Amino acid sequence: MTAHRIRRALLRLPLELRLFLALLVTILIVTFSMYGLVLLQARDYAENQLRQTLRQELTHLNTSGGPLRNRLQAAAQLSDSWGVWIAPGQAPHFTDGLQHPAPPVAALERARQGLPAEYRTPHTLVQLRAVPGGVVGLSANLDSISDFVLRLCRINLMIAAVLVTLACGIGVTLIRLGLRPLRRITAQARELSASRLHQRLAVPDSHDDVRALAQSLNSMLDRLDQSFNDLRAEEARTRAFAADASHELRTPLTALGGYLEVLARAPENQQMRLELLVSARREADRAGRLVEDLLTLTRLDSGETLRPEPLEVRAWLDQLATRVRPIMPEHQVVIEVQGLTQLWVQADPLRLEQALWNLLRNAARHAPHGSTIAVQALQHLETVTFEVRDEGPGFTPEGLQRGFERFYRAQRDPTGAGLGLAIVQSIAQAHGGSAGLGNRPTGGAWVQFTAPAWPRRSPLPS
C-alpha cells in the first residue's frame, strides 16, 4: 500500500521534476558506491602497509644482537606500542606491564609452524613470529588507520558534494534542453482547435522519441482534419440534399393543392372534375416517386445491407426485357450479352433491376419513337458491366460533367426529378462497382455501371 501511494505521489509530479529526482538518485547511488569502495580499499591498503611494517620490525628483531626481551621492549617503545613474549609453558609477558588479551591458540600454532600469524584486539593489530625459545609479537594501534579513513571520508564527501552539485546542474540543463521541444509541442497543441486543424506541430531535428511523438501527433491531426473535412462536406451535401428535396417536393405538392382547391370550387362539370382528378393523381404519383427515390438514396447512403445472390445474366436480362417491352411499345429493346455462354453476376436482384429500370426510363424519355434501346452485359476479369445505349440527342457538355449529381436535370428534360442517375451510381457503389456515362460517336448516349462477377460457368443446381 505504501509503495502504491509513493508511486501515485510521484506520478503527480511534473515530468521535469521526476527526471531530476531519477538523475539525483542515480548520481547519489553511483557516487556513494564508488566512494564506499574507495574507502574500503584505502583501509585495506593501510592495514596491509601496517602488517608489512610489523613483519619488517619482527624480522629485524630476530636478526639483531642482544637479549630478545630487551630488543622487543625497545622496538615496542620506538613504535609507541607494546610487545608480547610467549615462552613454552609460561604466561604471556607484555612489555608495557599492562594486561592485554592473550594471543589465541590458533594464532600461536600458526606462528610456531612458521606461517603468517596475527590477531586483533579492540584497538590494536598484533603480528606474531616464532623465535628460538618461544613466540614474539609486536602490536600496532589501529586508531591511526581509523583516523586516516575518517579524514579521507571527509575529503571524499566534500569532493562528492561538489561533483554531485555539478552533475545535477549539468543534468538539469540537459533535461530542460531535452524537454524544450516537448514543451513547444504542448504549447502548440493547446492552441489547436476544430477551426485550426490545418496547422501542424513543429518536428524537431533530433532523431529521438520527441520527434516520433511529433510525427505521430501530426499524423493524427491529418486524420482528424480529413475527418472534419468529410463531416463538413457531408453536412453541406445533407443541407443541399434537404434543400433540393424540399424544392422538388414543393412543386407537386403546390400543384396538388391548387388542383384540389379548384376542384372544390368547380361547377357541376363532370368533364372538368375528371381532368382535375387526373392532374391531381399525376402530381401525387410524381411526389410519391420522388419520395421513393429519396428514400432509396437515403438507404443506400446509410449503408443498406444488400442481399446479393448469383444471377445468370442472359436469362435474367431476357426476363427483364419481357417485362419492359409492353411498357415501352414505341421503342425496340435489344439485349446483348458478351462473354461466356453463361455469364454470372453476384448482385442484389431488386437493386440491379431498379438501376436498369432507371436507365431504360431515361433512354425512353429522350430517344425518338421507333428507335432502338440496347442493354448490353460485358464480362471482365472480376466484374460485369451493364450498359444502356439509346439513339437520342445524347448528353450536353454540362450533362457529361454533372450527370450523376443529385437533382441535376438537363434543360430539355424538365419533367424528371434528377435522381435516376444518382440512384444508379449509388447502387453500383453499394455493390463495390462504379458508374459512367458518355455520348456515342454515331449519336445517342450510353450509361454503364459495374457489379462483381460470380465465378461459375455452369448453372446453379436446383
Short mmCIF file of N, CA and C in Angstrom, two decimals, residues 1-13 18:
data_model
loop_
_atom_site.label_atom_id
_atom_site.label_comp_id
_atom_site.label_asym_id
_atom_site.label_seq_id
_atom_site.Cartn_x
_atom_site.Cartn_y
_atom_site.Cartn_z
N MET A 1 0.83 -1.20 0.00
CA MET A 1 0.00 0.00 0.00
C MET A 1 0.86 1.25 0.00
N THR A 2 1.95 1.24 0.79
CA THR A 2 2.85 2.39 0.84
C THR A 2 3.52 2.61 -0.51
N ALA A 3 3.97 1.52 -1.14
CA ALA A 3 4.61 1.64 -2.45
C ALA A 3 3.63 2.20 -3.48
N HIS A 4 2.37 1.81 -3.38
CA HIS A 4 1.37 2.34 -4.32
C HIS A 4 1.16 3.84 -4.09
N ARG A 5 1.14 4.27 -2.84
CA ARG A 5 0.98 5.70 -2.57
C ARG A 5 2.17 6.50 -3.07
N ILE A 6 3.36 5.94 -2.86
CA ILE A 6 4.56 6.64 -3.35
C ILE A 6 4.52 6.76 -4.87
N ARG A 7 4.11 5.69 -5.52
CA ARG A 7 4.03 5.73 -6.98
C ARG A 7 3.01 6.77 -7.45
N ARG A 8 1.85 6.82 -6.79
CA ARG A 8 0.85 7.82 -7.16
C ARG A 8 1.35 9.24 -6.90
N ALA A 9 2.08 9.41 -5.80
CA ALA A 9 2.62 10.74 -5.50
C ALA A 9 3.66 11.15 -6.54
N LEU A 10 4.48 10.21 -6.97
CA LEU A 10 5.48 10.54 -7.99
C LEU A 10 4.83 10.86 -9.33
N LEU A 11 3.75 10.15 -9.65
CA LEU A 11 3.09 10.41 -10.93
C LEU A 11 2.44 11.79 -10.97
N ARG A 12 2.13 12.34 -9.79
CA ARG A 12 1.55 13.69 -9.77
C ARG A 12 2.59 14.78 -10.01
N LEU A 13 3.86 14.44 -9.84
CA LEU A 13 4.92 15.45 -10.02
C LEU A 13 5.12 15.74 -11.50
N ARG A 18 10.41 14.72 -11.98
CA ARG A 18 10.63 13.27 -11.87
C ARG A 18 11.95 12.86 -12.51
#
